[in-house]
GROMACS .gro file of N, CA and C in nm:
model
  138
    1UNK      N    1  -0.241  -0.838   0.659
    1UNK     CA    2  -0.245  -0.675   0.641
    1UNK      C    3  -0.126  -0.641   0.667
    2UNK      N    4   0.017  -0.715   0.620
    2UNK     CA    5   0.124  -0.610   0.627
    2UNK      C    6   0.100  -0.474   0.525
    3UNK      N    7  -0.019  -0.491   0.453
    3UNK     CA    8  -0.001  -0.381   0.331
    3UNK      C    9  -0.079  -0.273   0.388
    4UNK      N   10  -0.160  -0.313   0.445
    4UNK     CA   11  -0.284  -0.216   0.547
    4UNK      C   12  -0.176  -0.129   0.696
    5UNK      N   13  -0.131  -0.218   0.759
    5UNK     CA   14  -0.052  -0.184   0.888
    5UNK      C   15   0.100  -0.087   0.783
    6UNK      N   16   0.134  -0.110   0.674
    6UNK     CA   17   0.216  -0.031   0.613
    6UNK      C   18   0.180   0.099   0.568
    7UNK      N   19   0.072   0.092   0.539
    7UNK     CA   20   0.009   0.252   0.449
    7UNK      C   21  -0.133   0.276   0.474
    8UNK      N   22  -0.131   0.285   0.610
    8UNK     CA   23  -0.270   0.300   0.628
    8UNK      C   24  -0.281   0.440   0.730
    9UNK      N   25  -0.143   0.519   0.636
    9UNK     CA   26  -0.112   0.631   0.733
    9UNK      C   27  -0.230   0.744   0.654
   10UNK      N   28  -0.256   0.726   0.492
   10UNK     CA   29  -0.358   0.814   0.474
   10UNK      C   30  -0.399   0.749   0.336
   11UNK      N   31  -0.513   0.726   0.267
   11UNK     CA   32  -0.614   0.759   0.198
   11UNK      C   33  -0.507   0.735   0.048
   12UNK      N   34  -0.447   0.864  -0.011
   12UNK     CA   35  -0.340   0.945  -0.074
   12UNK      C   36  -0.252   0.861  -0.112
   13UNK      N   37  -0.164   0.795  -0.013
   13UNK     CA   38  -0.074   0.678   0.015
   13UNK      C   39  -0.121   0.563  -0.070
   14UNK      N   40  -0.250   0.521  -0.007
   14UNK     CA   41  -0.311   0.378  -0.044
   14UNK      C   42  -0.335   0.430  -0.171
   15UNK      N   43  -0.376   0.476  -0.229
   15UNK     CA   44  -0.435   0.525  -0.402
   15UNK      C   45  -0.329   0.543  -0.428
   16UNK      N   46  -0.208   0.564  -0.409
   16UNK     CA   47  -0.084   0.609  -0.498
   16UNK      C   48   0.033   0.400  -0.483
   17UNK      N   49  -0.042   0.358  -0.365
   17UNK     CA   50   0.056   0.246  -0.383
   17UNK      C   51   0.028   0.119  -0.486
   18UNK      N   52  -0.170   0.169  -0.495
   18UNK     CA   53  -0.251   0.062  -0.604
   18UNK      C   54  -0.201   0.164  -0.705
   19UNK      N   55  -0.195   0.230  -0.745
   19UNK     CA   56  -0.168   0.283  -0.867
   19UNK      C   57   0.018   0.306  -0.957
   20UNK      N   58   0.044   0.308  -0.834
   20UNK     CA   59   0.189   0.287  -0.878
   20UNK      C   60   0.197   0.110  -0.909
   21UNK      N   61   0.112   0.052  -0.811
   21UNK     CA   62   0.193  -0.077  -0.860
   21UNK      C   63   0.138  -0.111  -1.000
   22UNK      N   64   0.050  -0.068  -1.001
   22UNK     CA   65  -0.073  -0.076  -1.146
   22UNK      C   66   0.056  -0.042  -1.255
   23UNK      N   67   0.127   0.095  -1.253
   23UNK     CA   68   0.171   0.176  -1.351
   23UNK      C   69   0.325   0.111  -1.390
   24UNK      N   70   0.419   0.079  -1.265
   24UNK     CA   71   0.507   0.016  -1.271
   24UNK      C   72   0.542  -0.111  -1.320
   25UNK      N   73   0.430  -0.172  -1.319
   25UNK     CA   74   0.462  -0.320  -1.413
   25UNK      C   75   0.348  -0.317  -1.510
   26UNK      N   76   0.291  -0.296  -1.518
   26UNK     CA   77   0.191  -0.295  -1.658
   26UNK      C   78   0.069  -0.397  -1.624
   27UNK      N   79   0.051  -0.404  -1.582
   27UNK     CA   80  -0.039  -0.533  -1.540
   27UNK      C   81  -0.164  -0.496  -1.471
   28UNK      N   82  -0.232  -0.624  -1.395
   28UNK     CA   83  -0.357  -0.612  -1.303
   28UNK      C   84  -0.320  -0.634  -1.155
   29UNK      N   85  -0.154  -0.618  -1.150
   29UNK     CA   86  -0.103  -0.670  -1.050
   29UNK      C   87  -0.181  -0.601  -0.906
   30UNK      N   88  -0.192  -0.477  -0.929
   30UNK     CA   89  -0.265  -0.367  -0.859
   30UNK      C   90  -0.411  -0.454  -0.806
   31UNK      N   91  -0.446  -0.501  -0.847
   31UNK     CA   92  -0.593  -0.544  -0.855
   31UNK      C   93  -0.536  -0.669  -0.715
   32UNK      N   94  -0.462  -0.758  -0.740
   32UNK     CA   95  -0.444  -0.869  -0.665
   32UNK      C   96  -0.385  -0.831  -0.485
   33UNK      N   97  -0.280  -0.664  -0.516
   33UNK     CA   98  -0.310  -0.621  -0.378
   33UNK      C   99  -0.423  -0.583  -0.291
   34UNK      N  100  -0.496  -0.535  -0.433
   34UNK     CA  101  -0.618  -0.435  -0.358
   34UNK      C  102  -0.766  -0.608  -0.237
   35UNK      N  103  -0.719  -0.697  -0.361
   35UNK     CA  104  -0.792  -0.792  -0.287
   35UNK      C  105  -0.750  -0.899  -0.172
   36UNK      N  106  -0.614  -0.850  -0.167
   36UNK     CA  107  -0.578  -0.889   0.035
   36UNK      C  108  -0.646  -0.806   0.136
   37UNK      N  109  -0.704  -0.692   0.117
   37UNK     CA  110  -0.749  -0.650   0.224
   37UNK      C  111  -0.911  -0.628   0.184
   38UNK      N  112  -1.027  -0.652   0.281
   38UNK     CA  113  -1.151  -0.721   0.294
   38UNK      C  114  -1.186  -0.625   0.191
   39UNK      N  115  -1.314  -0.588   0.115
   39UNK     CA  116  -1.357  -0.512   0.056
   39UNK      C  117  -1.403  -0.375   0.069
   40UNK      N  118  -1.448  -0.356   0.248
   40UNK     CA  119  -1.469  -0.246   0.298
   40UNK      C  120  -1.367  -0.161   0.305
   41UNK      N  121  -1.243  -0.184   0.394
   41UNK     CA  122  -1.143  -0.104   0.371
   41UNK      C  123  -1.099  -0.080   0.258
   42UNK      N  124  -1.058  -0.184   0.142
   42UNK     CA  125  -1.032  -0.093   0.096
   42UNK      C  126  -1.129   0.021  -0.057
   43UNK      N  127  -1.239  -0.009  -0.044
   43UNK     CA  128  -1.335   0.099  -0.050
   43UNK      C  129  -1.293   0.199   0.003
   44UNK      N  130  -1.272   0.238   0.108
   44UNK     CA  131  -1.247   0.311   0.199
   44UNK      C  132  -1.117   0.378   0.163
   45UNK      N  133  -1.044   0.328   0.128
   45UNK     CA  134  -0.900   0.380   0.113
   45UNK      C  135  -0.905   0.458  -0.024
   46UNK      N  136  -1.010   0.365  -0.088
   46UNK     CA  137  -0.980   0.403  -0.276
   46UNK      C  138  -1.087   0.515  -0.256
   0.00000   0.00000   0.00000
């Protein structure tokens, strides 16, 4: 849960992390980032 601990400050930060991960890499790496978080928590952040 390192990602959760680092980005639990705000929903906007988590959304930005996911979008930046996708845009910067040009692939679906963001999906793997979300998959490391349980679905309920990820849904709350996004």
